[in-house]
């Protein structure tokens, strides 16, 4: 009967929300549970941070441009959606990236993994670190491990193991590229928990990394909404969370992958599939209130002893349009500050406001002329905080990703903004372009007039997990479970910002809620 159909509402149409809807439908169908799924997105576009545009033959990613190839959740989803053929690797001939140091670009030493040196001789030869700094870093191999289990700041940890120079010149520019964060305030355990494990197991980060310990810790915890569940113990696009498993058919050994027609191809494919699966999309709508409905599930036993279930939905939602909607379960994938506002009455929920979101921007510059008279070596460069530049990094996109520009044409992508450096938000588009062009001129002597400029302002887009984030999320989830059962929080703001982690979290929430209905 219609009344036995369970209603799931997904808040947010980014990759987490879309994955949640996809896997909820799949799990419900597999278990024969009738569900009605509605996805509510406040903007006029699905994809959230993922946003690819095609202009004049260039493919420009306004948000993320790729994902880590070794992370199984996105590989599985790609496979499930029949998109394997669209996977593209980085250009194997592109070389490595450079790091700016005292106005000079230095090639990243071979063996640098997540900003941690793993090969001694290239590290000894690099001009990025002084002899004293190198000696300090190598001390990591003899310094004892810290016994305590508490969280600490990622930057403090790196400095403790490898010294300040490696932190500032190597690790922070690389890791900050992922979080746009200040490593001195980011949680170690919620960003790179494997670093702590390596310290424990090998005393040394260098040895641990060198032994290829990039594996998920045993007994990895999920994001389930249970007391004591440590949601933060997953990592971003970088790190531990998935073991190195054989992936679905892959085109190369590239560390990163993208799609031929941009990451938005995945969003379009998900939208198409979900539409076929009867998922309802409510665009340019949001939820303003969640209220418990009067009664919850009633079980009826017929005279013949057969059991049938009828229920009224657990929650009544008020939408921004004023309309009301019922829900038995809500998967909330919106940013932490938006969730704090929506769920404000729940004790502990204001803690979500401790997750600060940094605003970043990127400016893509396209050059159509075939003779640019400039050699771009490697894949681009990173700019450490200390160098005091407007740009935090620059990628030669058309060298790194062949599919992003027509042959012979050039696409650069410059990045702006990080924790503690968000003044760019008050600049006009013209000022931003002037500023990045000034940096390119100063740093690499490149001053050609671009034929195409695409500015992407990503306000409050990079969540910063504070020290103690794991416990914070445990408290929030425990409170939610007590006060709003069957409301799930997942997505970039809560545990793992990389696209594969978002897919995984959406999937885990969806499968967990369906499995509860199956019993
Ligand atoms: P979002 O994409 O933020 O989706 C949330 C959705 O909720 C949005 O569509 C929003 O409009 C909607 N919403 C907000 N409030 C409400 C409301 N009240 N009601 C309804 N809807 C609402 N990751 C990688 O793996 N590789 C990369 O190369 C990479 N690069 C990045 C570059 C940039 C510039 C940024 C910003 C991020 C990057 N990331 C990268 C991280 C990754 O893109 C994100 O973490 C991920 O896409 C977030 O997905 P999400 O669905 O959790 O959140």
PDB file of N, CA, C and O and ligand atoms in Angstrom, residues 10-18 40-43 45-50 62-68 177-178 236-237 256 263 285-287 333-335 337-339 342 357 360-362 413 415 458 461-463 490-493 496-502, ligand 1:
ATOM      1  N   UNK A  10      16.884  13.676   0.670  1.00  0.00           N
ATOM      2  CA  UNK A  10      18.311  13.975   0.658  1.00  0.00           C
ATOM      3  C   UNK A  10      18.457  15.489   0.529  1.00  0.00           C
ATOM      4  O   UNK A  10      17.869  16.085  -0.375  1.00  0.00           O
ATOM      5  N   UNK A  11      19.194  16.089   1.432  1.00  0.00           N
ATOM      6  CA  UNK A  11      19.416  17.536   1.358  1.00  0.00           C
ATOM      7  C   UNK A  11      20.778  17.798   0.738  1.00  0.00           C
ATOM      8  O   UNK A  11      21.805  17.410   1.296  1.00  0.00           O
ATOM      9  N   UNK A  12      20.800  18.469  -0.398  1.00  0.00           N
ATOM     10  CA  UNK A  12      22.053  18.818  -1.071  1.00  0.00           C
ATOM     11  C   UNK A  12      22.303  17.925  -2.278  1.00  0.00           C
ATOM     12  O   UNK A  12      22.260  16.698  -2.167  1.00  0.00           O
ATOM     13  N   UNK A  13      22.554  18.552  -3.410  1.00  0.00           N
ATOM     14  CA  UNK A  13      22.751  17.812  -4.660  1.00  0.00           C
ATOM     15  C   UNK A  13      24.186  17.849  -5.143  1.00  0.00           C
ATOM     16  O   UNK A  13      24.446  17.896  -6.342  1.00  0.00           O
ATOM     17  N   UNK A  14      25.145  17.816  -4.191  1.00  0.00           N
ATOM     18  CA  UNK A  14      26.545  17.633  -4.568  1.00  0.00           C
ATOM     19  C   UNK A  14      26.806  16.144  -4.747  1.00  0.00           C
ATOM     20  O   UNK A  14      25.867  15.325  -4.757  1.00  0.00           O
ATOM     21  N   UNK A  15      28.081  15.767  -4.852  1.00  0.00           N
ATOM     22  CA  UNK A  15      28.392  14.349  -5.110  1.00  0.00           C
ATOM     23  C   UNK A  15      27.954  13.467  -3.935  1.00  0.00           C
ATOM     24  O   UNK A  15      27.515  12.337  -4.141  1.00  0.00           O
ATOM     25  N   UNK A  16      27.986  14.004  -2.705  1.00  0.00           N
ATOM     26  CA  UNK A  16      27.565  13.175  -1.564  1.00  0.00           C
ATOM     27  C   UNK A  16      26.066  12.884  -1.646  1.00  0.00           C
ATOM     28  O   UNK A  16      25.627  11.735  -1.499  1.00  0.00           O
ATOM     29  N   UNK A  17      25.276  13.914  -1.882  1.00  0.00           N
ATOM     30  CA  UNK A  17      23.820  13.749  -1.932  1.00  0.00           C
ATOM     31  C   UNK A  17      23.401  12.852  -3.095  1.00  0.00           C
ATOM     32  O   UNK A  17      22.543  11.976  -2.941  1.00  0.00           O
ATOM     33  N   UNK A  18      24.035  13.061  -4.245  1.00  0.00           N
ATOM     34  CA  UNK A  18      23.674  12.250  -5.418  1.00  0.00           C
ATOM     35  C   UNK A  18      24.063  10.789  -5.189  1.00  0.00           C
ATOM     36  O   UNK A  18      23.307   9.876  -5.543  1.00  0.00           O
ATOM     37  N   UNK A  40      16.642  17.526  -2.432  1.00  0.00           N
ATOM     38  CA  UNK A  40      16.366  18.969  -2.384  1.00  0.00           C
ATOM     39  C   UNK A  40      17.675  19.736  -2.515  1.00  0.00           C
ATOM     40  O   UNK A  40      18.602  19.539  -1.723  1.00  0.00           O
ATOM     41  N   UNK A  41      17.761  20.580  -3.513  1.00  0.00           N
ATOM     42  CA  UNK A  41      18.996  21.341  -3.773  1.00  0.00           C
ATOM     43  C   UNK A  41      18.639  22.827  -3.811  1.00  0.00           C
ATOM     44  O   UNK A  41      17.732  23.243  -4.518  1.00  0.00           O
ATOM     45  N   UNK A  42      19.403  23.619  -3.051  1.00  0.00           N
ATOM     46  CA  UNK A  42      19.030  25.033  -2.943  1.00  0.00           C
ATOM     47  C   UNK A  42      19.430  25.862  -4.168  1.00  0.00           C
ATOM     48  O   UNK A  42      18.847  26.900  -4.422  1.00  0.00           O
ATOM     49  N   UNK A  43      20.414  25.409  -4.929  1.00  0.00           N
ATOM     50  CA  UNK A  43      20.808  26.206  -6.099  1.00  0.00           C
ATOM     51  C   UNK A  43      20.055  25.700  -7.332  1.00  0.00           C
ATOM     52  O   UNK A  43      19.214  24.816  -7.234  1.00  0.00           O
ATOM     53  N   UNK A  45      21.518  24.188  -9.821  1.00  0.00           N
ATOM     54  CA  UNK A  45      22.429  23.283 -10.517  1.00  0.00           C
ATOM     55  C   UNK A  45      22.814  22.132  -9.589  1.00  0.00           C
ATOM     56  O   UNK A  45      23.023  22.357  -8.404  1.00  0.00           O
ATOM     57  N   UNK A  46      22.915  20.934 -10.140  1.00  0.00           N
ATOM     58  CA  UNK A  46      23.418  19.816  -9.336  1.00  0.00           C
ATOM     59  C   UNK A  46      24.942  19.769  -9.444  1.00  0.00           C
ATOM     60  O   UNK A  46      25.508  20.321 -10.383  1.00  0.00           O
ATOM     61  N   UNK A  47      25.577  19.102  -8.497  1.00  0.00           N
ATOM     62  CA  UNK A  47      27.036  18.924  -8.586  1.00  0.00           C
ATOM     63  C   UNK A  47      27.780  19.606  -7.452  1.00  0.00           C
ATOM     64  O   UNK A  47      28.885  19.218  -7.121  1.00  0.00           O
ATOM     65  N   UNK A  48      27.180  20.662  -6.875  1.00  0.00           N
ATOM     66  CA  UNK A  48      27.868  21.362  -5.778  1.00  0.00           C
ATOM     67  C   UNK A  48      29.216  21.865  -6.255  1.00  0.00           C
ATOM     68  O   UNK A  48      29.314  22.552  -7.275  1.00  0.00           O
ATOM     69  N   UNK A  49      30.275  21.456  -5.546  1.00  0.00           N
ATOM     70  CA  UNK A  49      31.622  21.944  -5.880  1.00  0.00           C
ATOM     71  C   UNK A  49      32.048  21.467  -7.268  1.00  0.00           C
ATOM     72  O   UNK A  49      32.889  22.085  -7.913  1.00  0.00           O
ATOM     73  N   UNK A  50      31.516  20.346  -7.709  1.00  0.00           N
ATOM     74  CA  UNK A  50      31.912  19.821  -9.027  1.00  0.00           C
ATOM     75  C   UNK A  50      31.201  20.626 -10.112  1.00  0.00           C
ATOM     76  O   UNK A  50      29.965  20.683 -10.154  1.00  0.00           O
ATOM     77  N   UNK A  62      35.822  24.276 -12.608  1.00  0.00           N
ATOM     78  CA  UNK A  62      35.709  25.422 -11.704  1.00  0.00           C
ATOM     79  C   UNK A  62      35.939  25.006 -10.249  1.00  0.00           C
ATOM     80  O   UNK A  62      36.184  25.835  -9.395  1.00  0.00           O
ATOM     81  N   UNK A  63      35.792  23.730  -9.987  1.00  0.00           N
ATOM     82  CA  UNK A  63      36.037  23.197  -8.638  1.00  0.00           C
ATOM     83  C   UNK A  63      37.126  22.129  -8.730  1.00  0.00           C
ATOM     84  O   UNK A  63      38.203  22.382  -9.272  1.00  0.00           O
ATOM     85  N   UNK A  64      36.834  20.906  -8.243  1.00  0.00           N
ATOM     86  CA  UNK A  64      37.841  19.849  -8.333  1.00  0.00           C
ATOM     87  C   UNK A  64      38.122  19.509  -9.788  1.00  0.00           C
ATOM     88  O   UNK A  64      37.265  19.704 -10.654  1.00  0.00           O
ATOM     89  N   UNK A  65      39.349  18.989 -10.033  1.00  0.00           N
ATOM     90  CA  UNK A  65      39.647  18.603 -11.419  1.00  0.00           C
ATOM     91  C   UNK A  65      39.914  17.106 -11.565  1.00  0.00           C
ATOM     92  O   UNK A  65      40.078  16.615 -12.672  1.00  0.00           O
ATOM     93  N   UNK A  66      39.983  16.381 -10.450  1.00  0.00           N
ATOM     94  CA  UNK A  66      40.330  14.962 -10.557  1.00  0.00           C
ATOM     95  C   UNK A  66      40.070  14.280  -9.221  1.00  0.00           C
ATOM     96  O   UNK A  66      39.679  14.929  -8.259  1.00  0.00           O
ATOM     97  N   UNK A  67      40.334  12.986  -9.197  1.00  0.00           N
ATOM     98  CA  UNK A  67      40.229  12.264  -7.921  1.00  0.00           C
ATOM     99  C   UNK A  67      41.341  11.240  -7.852  1.00  0.00           C
ATOM    100  O   UNK A  67      41.934  10.882  -8.892  1.00  0.00           O
ATOM    101  N   UNK A  68      41.614  10.794  -6.650  1.00  0.00           N
ATOM    102  CA  UNK A  68      42.680   9.810  -6.462  1.00  0.00           C
ATOM    103  C   UNK A  68      42.260   8.458  -7.037  1.00  0.00           C
ATOM    104  O   UNK A  68      41.239   7.901  -6.638  1.00  0.00           O
ATOM    105  N   UNK A 177      47.209  22.442  -0.396  1.00  0.00           N
ATOM    106  CA  UNK A 177      46.512  22.443  -1.683  1.00  0.00           C
ATOM    107  C   UNK A 177      45.214  21.657  -1.586  1.00  0.00           C
ATOM    108  O   UNK A 177      44.249  21.925  -2.291  1.00  0.00           O
ATOM    109  N   UNK A 178      45.183  20.685  -0.696  1.00  0.00           N
ATOM    110  CA  UNK A 178      43.985  19.859  -0.552  1.00  0.00           C
ATOM    111  C   UNK A 178      42.944  20.582   0.301  1.00  0.00           C
ATOM    112  O   UNK A 178      41.764  20.580  -0.002  1.00  0.00           O
ATOM    113  N   UNK A 236      40.984  12.713   3.533  1.00  0.00           N
ATOM    114  CA  UNK A 236      40.537  13.415   2.354  1.00  0.00           C
ATOM    115  C   UNK A 236      40.951  12.702   1.091  1.00  0.00           C
ATOM    116  O   UNK A 236      41.176  11.510   1.100  1.00  0.00           O
ATOM    117  N   UNK A 237      41.095  13.470   0.021  1.00  0.00           N
ATOM    118  CA  UNK A 237      41.416  12.858  -1.247  1.00  0.00           C
ATOM    119  C   UNK A 237      42.736  12.113  -1.203  1.00  0.00           C
ATOM    120  O   UNK A 237      43.079  11.332  -2.040  1.00  0.00           O
ATOM    121  N   UNK A 256      46.079  10.151 -10.395  1.00  0.00           N
ATOM    122  CA  UNK A 256      44.792  10.850 -10.429  1.00  0.00           C
ATOM    123  C   UNK A 256      44.059  10.497 -11.714  1.00  0.00           C
ATOM    124  O   UNK A 256      44.685  10.212 -12.729  1.00  0.00           O
ATOM    125  N   UNK A 263      34.529  16.456 -14.827  1.00  0.00           N
ATOM    126  CA  UNK A 263      33.930  15.740 -13.684  1.00  0.00           C
ATOM    127  C   UNK A 263      32.409  15.873 -13.677  1.00  0.00           C
ATOM    128  O   UNK A 263      31.701  15.021 -13.150  1.00  0.00           O
ATOM    129  N   UNK A 285      15.212  24.974  -3.873  1.00  0.00           N
ATOM    130  CA  UNK A 285      14.377  24.822  -2.670  1.00  0.00           C
ATOM    131  C   UNK A 285      15.306  24.467  -1.524  1.00  0.00           C
ATOM    132  O   UNK A 285      16.344  23.848  -1.726  1.00  0.00           O
ATOM    133  N   UNK A 286      14.917  24.827  -0.333  1.00  0.00           N
ATOM    134  CA  UNK A 286      15.657  24.307   0.817  1.00  0.00           C
ATOM    135  C   UNK A 286      14.655  24.005   1.921  1.00  0.00           C
ATOM    136  O   UNK A 286      13.478  24.344   1.795  1.00  0.00           O
ATOM    137  N   UNK A 287      15.158  23.364   2.959  1.00  0.00           N
ATOM    138  CA  UNK A 287      14.272  23.017   4.073  1.00  0.00           C
ATOM    139  C   UNK A 287      14.469  24.070   5.156  1.00  0.00           C
ATOM    140  O   UNK A 287      15.602  24.414   5.492  1.00  0.00           O
ATOM    141  N   UNK A 333      23.436  16.495   3.497  1.00  0.00           N
ATOM    142  CA  UNK A 333      24.801  16.595   2.954  1.00  0.00           C
ATOM    143  C   UNK A 333      25.213  18.050   2.740  1.00  0.00           C
ATOM    144  O   UNK A 333      26.161  18.332   2.034  1.00  0.00           O
ATOM    145  N   UNK A 334      24.459  18.960   3.341  1.00  0.00           N
ATOM    146  CA  UNK A 334      24.744  20.389   3.144  1.00  0.00           C
ATOM    147  C   UNK A 334      25.915  20.796   4.045  1.00  0.00           C
ATOM    148  O   UNK A 334      26.266  20.067   4.973  1.00  0.00           O
ATOM    149  N   UNK A 335      26.544  21.954   3.776  1.00  0.00           N
ATOM    150  CA  UNK A 335      27.702  22.336   4.594  1.00  0.00           C
ATOM    151  C   UNK A 335      27.356  22.425   6.084  1.00  0.00           C
ATOM    152  O   UNK A 335      26.194  22.645   6.450  1.00  0.00           O
ATOM    153  N   UNK A 337      27.836  24.657   8.337  1.00  0.00           N
ATOM    154  CA  UNK A 337      27.201  25.889   8.846  1.00  0.00           C
ATOM    155  C   UNK A 337      25.714  25.918   8.480  1.00  0.00           C
ATOM    156  O   UNK A 337      24.886  26.412   9.239  1.00  0.00           O
ATOM    157  N   UNK A 338      25.362  25.342   7.316  1.00  0.00           N
ATOM    158  CA  UNK A 338      23.947  25.317   6.907  1.00  0.00           C
ATOM    159  C   UNK A 338      23.185  24.298   7.756  1.00  0.00           C
ATOM    160  O   UNK A 338      22.031  24.528   8.153  1.00  0.00           O
ATOM    161  N   UNK A 339      23.853  23.178   8.081  1.00  0.00           N
ATOM    162  CA  UNK A 339      23.214  22.164   8.927  1.00  0.00           C
ATOM    163  C   UNK A 339      23.000  22.731  10.323  1.00  0.00           C
ATOM    164  O   UNK A 339      21.956  22.488  10.958  1.00  0.00           O
ATOM    165  N   UNK A 342      19.940  24.849  10.206  1.00  0.00           N
ATOM    166  CA  UNK A 342      18.699  24.082  10.043  1.00  0.00           C
ATOM    167  C   UNK A 342      18.346  23.282  11.297  1.00  0.00           C
ATOM    168  O   UNK A 342      17.187  23.202  11.686  1.00  0.00           O
ATOM    169  N   UNK A 357      34.858  27.341   7.148  1.00  0.00           N
ATOM    170  CA  UNK A 357      34.970  27.094   5.704  1.00  0.00           C
ATOM    171  C   UNK A 357      35.764  28.226   5.066  1.00  0.00           C
ATOM    172  O   UNK A 357      35.384  29.387   5.186  1.00  0.00           O
ATOM    173  N   UNK A 360      38.015  30.131  -1.427  1.00  0.00           N
ATOM    174  CA  UNK A 360      39.130  30.093  -2.387  1.00  0.00           C
ATOM    175  C   UNK A 360      38.590  30.482  -3.763  1.00  0.00           C
ATOM    176  O   UNK A 360      37.373  30.543  -3.972  1.00  0.00           O
ATOM    177  N   UNK A 361      39.521  30.774  -4.655  1.00  0.00           N
ATOM    178  CA  UNK A 361      39.110  31.061  -6.037  1.00  0.00           C
ATOM    179  C   UNK A 361      40.120  30.418  -6.962  1.00  0.00           C
ATOM    180  O   UNK A 361      41.234  30.108  -6.540  1.00  0.00           O
ATOM    181  N   UNK A 362      39.718  30.227  -8.181  1.00  0.00           N
ATOM    182  CA  UNK A 362      40.719  29.848  -9.170  1.00  0.00           C
ATOM    183  C   UNK A 362      40.407  30.564 -10.461  1.00  0.00           C
ATOM    184  O   UNK A 362      39.254  30.868 -10.763  1.00  0.00           O
ATOM    185  N   UNK A 413      45.801  27.134 -14.848  1.00  0.00           N
ATOM    186  CA  UNK A 413      44.816  27.362 -13.780  1.00  0.00           C
ATOM    187  C   UNK A 413      45.580  27.870 -12.573  1.00  0.00           C
ATOM    188  O   UNK A 413      46.498  27.190 -12.078  1.00  0.00           O
ATOM    189  N   UNK A 415      45.464  29.362  -8.582  1.00  0.00           N
ATOM    190  CA  UNK A 415      44.630  29.192  -7.378  1.00  0.00           C
ATOM    191  C   UNK A 415      44.915  30.333  -6.411  1.00  0.00           C
ATOM    192  O   UNK A 415      46.064  30.766  -6.266  1.00  0.00           O
ATOM    193  N   UNK A 458      34.857  30.435  -5.126  1.00  0.00           N
ATOM    194  CA  UNK A 458      34.267  29.348  -4.331  1.00  0.00           C
ATOM    195  C   UNK A 458      34.206  29.807  -2.871  1.00  0.00           C
ATOM    196  O   UNK A 458      35.122  29.523  -2.084  1.00  0.00           O
ATOM    197  N   UNK A 461      34.114  27.300   0.801  1.00  0.00           N
ATOM    198  CA  UNK A 461      34.042  26.014   0.100  1.00  0.00           C
ATOM    199  C   UNK A 461      34.945  24.932   0.682  1.00  0.00           C
ATOM    200  O   UNK A 461      34.779  23.765   0.364  1.00  0.00           O
ATOM    201  N   UNK A 462      35.938  25.337   1.496  1.00  0.00           N
ATOM    202  CA  UNK A 462      36.909  24.344   1.963  1.00  0.00           C
ATOM    203  C   UNK A 462      36.775  24.137   3.467  1.00  0.00           C
ATOM    204  O   UNK A 462      37.271  24.945   4.255  1.00  0.00           O
ATOM    205  N   UNK A 463      36.108  23.072   3.905  1.00  0.00           N
ATOM    206  CA  UNK A 463      35.945  22.859   5.348  1.00  0.00           C
ATOM    207  C   UNK A 463      37.282  22.560   6.024  1.00  0.00           C
ATOM    208  O   UNK A 463      38.120  21.861   5.464  1.00  0.00           O
ATOM    209  N   UNK A 490      26.303  13.711   6.374  1.00  0.00           N
ATOM    210  CA  UNK A 490      27.480  13.207   5.666  1.00  0.00           C
ATOM    211  C   UNK A 490      27.885  14.182   4.577  1.00  0.00           C
ATOM    212  O   UNK A 490      27.111  15.039   4.173  1.00  0.00           O
ATOM    213  N   UNK A 491      29.124  14.051   4.131  1.00  0.00           N
ATOM    214  CA  UNK A 491      29.631  14.946   3.096  1.00  0.00           C
ATOM    215  C   UNK A 491      30.926  15.596   3.528  1.00  0.00           C
ATOM    216  O   UNK A 491      31.468  15.311   4.603  1.00  0.00           O
ATOM    217  N   UNK A 492      31.397  16.495   2.678  1.00  0.00           N
ATOM    218  CA  UNK A 492      32.740  17.049   2.837  1.00  0.00           C
ATOM    219  C   UNK A 492      32.961  17.739   4.186  1.00  0.00           C
ATOM    220  O   UNK A 492      34.065  17.714   4.716  1.00  0.00           O
ATOM    221  N   UNK A 493      31.927  18.328   4.732  1.00  0.00           N
ATOM    222  CA  UNK A 493      32.100  19.082   5.967  1.00  0.00           C
ATOM    223  C   UNK A 493      32.370  18.214   7.183  1.00  0.00           C
ATOM    224  O   UNK A 493      32.818  18.701   8.211  1.00  0.00           O
ATOM    225  N   UNK A 496      36.128  13.838   5.482  1.00  0.00           N
ATOM    226  CA  UNK A 496      36.793  13.458   4.236  1.00  0.00           C
ATOM    227  C   UNK A 496      36.333  14.315   3.082  1.00  0.00           C
ATOM    228  O   UNK A 496      35.194  14.178   2.637  1.00  0.00           O
ATOM    229  N   UNK A 497      37.217  15.192   2.603  1.00  0.00           N
ATOM    230  CA  UNK A 497      36.731  16.141   1.584  1.00  0.00           C
ATOM    231  C   UNK A 497      36.910  15.647   0.148  1.00  0.00           C
ATOM    232  O   UNK A 497      36.325  16.191  -0.763  1.00  0.00           O
ATOM    233  N   UNK A 498      37.735  14.631  -0.053  1.00  0.00           N
ATOM    234  CA  UNK A 498      37.967  14.175  -1.419  1.00  0.00           C
ATOM    235  C   UNK A 498      36.696  13.568  -2.010  1.00  0.00           C
ATOM    236  O   UNK A 498      35.851  13.024  -1.284  1.00  0.00           O
ATOM    237  N   UNK A 499      36.571  13.650  -3.314  1.00  0.00           N
ATOM    238  CA  UNK A 499      35.367  13.142  -3.983  1.00  0.00           C
ATOM    239  C   UNK A 499      35.102  11.671  -3.624  1.00  0.00           C
ATOM    240  O   UNK A 499      33.966  11.316  -3.283  1.00  0.00           O
ATOM    241  N   UNK A 500      36.124  10.787  -3.648  1.00  0.00           N
ATOM    242  CA  UNK A 500      35.833   9.382  -3.315  1.00  0.00           C
ATOM    243  C   UNK A 500      35.284   9.212  -1.903  1.00  0.00           C
ATOM    244  O   UNK A 500      34.412   8.362  -1.670  1.00  0.00           O
ATOM    245  N   UNK A 501      35.783  10.022  -0.962  1.00  0.00           N
ATOM    246  CA  UNK A 501      35.279   9.925   0.415  1.00  0.00           C
ATOM    247  C   UNK A 501      33.826  10.370   0.482  1.00  0.00           C
ATOM    248  O   UNK A 501      33.023   9.804   1.223  1.00  0.00           O
ATOM    249  N   UNK A 502      33.497  11.402  -0.293  1.00  0.00           N
ATOM    250  CA  UNK A 502      32.110  11.878  -0.305  1.00  0.00           C
ATOM    251  C   UNK A 502      31.182  10.791  -0.857  1.00  0.00           C
ATOM    252  O   UNK A 502      30.094  10.554  -0.322  1.00  0.00           O
TER     253      UNK A 502
HETATM  254  P1  LIG B   1      28.938  20.102  -2.020  1.00  0.00           P
HETATM  255  O1  LIG B   1      29.540  19.821  -3.334  1.00  0.00           O
HETATM  256  O2  LIG B   1      29.251  21.382  -1.346  1.00  0.00           O
HETATM  257  O3  LIG B   1      27.360  19.935  -2.170  1.00  0.00           O
HETATM  258  C1  LIG B   1      26.458  20.436  -1.231  1.00  0.00           C
HETATM  259  C2  LIG B   1      25.223  20.879  -1.987  1.00  0.00           C
HETATM  260  O4  LIG B   1      24.272  21.330  -1.032  1.00  0.00           O
HETATM  261  C3  LIG B   1      25.476  22.054  -2.926  1.00  0.00           C
HETATM  262  O5  LIG B   1      24.958  21.736  -4.195  1.00  0.00           O
HETATM  263  C4  LIG B   1      24.731  23.215  -2.286  1.00  0.00           C
HETATM  264  O6  LIG B   1      24.200  24.119  -3.229  1.00  0.00           O
HETATM  265  C5  LIG B   1      23.637  22.485  -1.552  1.00  0.00           C
HETATM  266  N1  LIG B   1      23.089  23.193  -0.387  1.00  0.00           N
HETATM  267  C6  LIG B   1      23.719  24.026   0.467  1.00  0.00           C
HETATM  268  N2  LIG B   1      22.863  24.434   1.421  1.00  0.00           N
HETATM  269  C7  LIG B   1      21.680  23.833   1.160  1.00  0.00           C
HETATM  270  C8  LIG B   1      20.403  23.830   1.798  1.00  0.00           C
HETATM  271  N3  LIG B   1      20.186  24.535   2.909  1.00  0.00           N
HETATM  272  N4  LIG B   1      19.415  23.074   1.264  1.00  0.00           N
HETATM  273  C9  LIG B   1      19.616  22.353   0.138  1.00  0.00           C
HETATM  274  N5  LIG B   1      20.799  22.329  -0.511  1.00  0.00           N
HETATM  275  C10 LIG B   1      21.810  23.046   0.007  1.00  0.00           C
HETATM  276  N6  LIG B   1      38.264  16.924  -4.210  1.00  0.00           N
HETATM  277  C11 LIG B   1      38.908  15.978  -4.963  1.00  0.00           C
HETATM  278  O7  LIG B   1      38.715  14.779  -4.720  1.00  0.00           O
HETATM  279  N7  LIG B   1      39.770  16.334  -5.961  1.00  0.00           N
HETATM  280  C12 LIG B   1      40.041  17.638  -6.266  1.00  0.00           C
HETATM  281  O8  LIG B   1      40.777  17.931  -7.208  1.00  0.00           O
HETATM  282  C13 LIG B   1      39.410  18.646  -5.473  1.00  0.00           C
HETATM  283  N8  LIG B   1      39.622  19.953  -5.748  1.00  0.00           N
HETATM  284  C14 LIG B   1      38.837  20.898  -5.164  1.00  0.00           C
HETATM  285  C15 LIG B   1      38.933  22.220  -5.603  1.00  0.00           C
HETATM  286  C16 LIG B   1      38.095  23.187  -5.073  1.00  0.00           C
HETATM  287  C17 LIG B   1      38.203  24.606  -5.553  1.00  0.00           C
HETATM  288  C18 LIG B   1      37.135  22.822  -4.067  1.00  0.00           C
HETATM  289  C19 LIG B   1      36.210  23.864  -3.505  1.00  0.00           C
HETATM  290  C20 LIG B   1      37.040  21.514  -3.632  1.00  0.00           C
HETATM  291  C21 LIG B   1      37.887  20.531  -4.175  1.00  0.00           C
HETATM  292  N9  LIG B   1      37.798  19.193  -3.774  1.00  0.00           N
HETATM  293  C22 LIG B   1      38.486  18.233  -4.464  1.00  0.00           C
HETATM  294  C23 LIG B   1      36.867  18.771  -2.733  1.00  0.00           C
HETATM  295  C24 LIG B   1      35.553  18.223  -3.317  1.00  0.00           C
HETATM  296  O9  LIG B   1      35.256  18.858  -4.523  1.00  0.00           O
HETATM  297  C25 LIG B   1      34.395  18.460  -2.363  1.00  0.00           C
HETATM  298  O10 LIG B   1      34.762  18.099  -1.053  1.00  0.00           O
HETATM  299  C26 LIG B   1      33.149  17.664  -2.751  1.00  0.00           C
HETATM  300  O11 LIG B   1      32.818  17.890  -4.109  1.00  0.00           O
HETATM  301  C27 LIG B   1      32.016  18.057  -1.823  1.00  0.00           C
HETATM  302  O12 LIG B   1      30.850  17.351  -2.143  1.00  0.00           O
HETATM  303  P2  LIG B   1      29.559  17.435  -1.184  1.00  0.00           P
HETATM  304  O13 LIG B   1      28.438  16.826  -1.941  1.00  0.00           O
HETATM  305  O14 LIG B   1      29.878  16.889   0.153  1.00  0.00           O
HETATM  306  O15 LIG B   1      29.319  18.990  -0.964  1.00  0.00           O
END
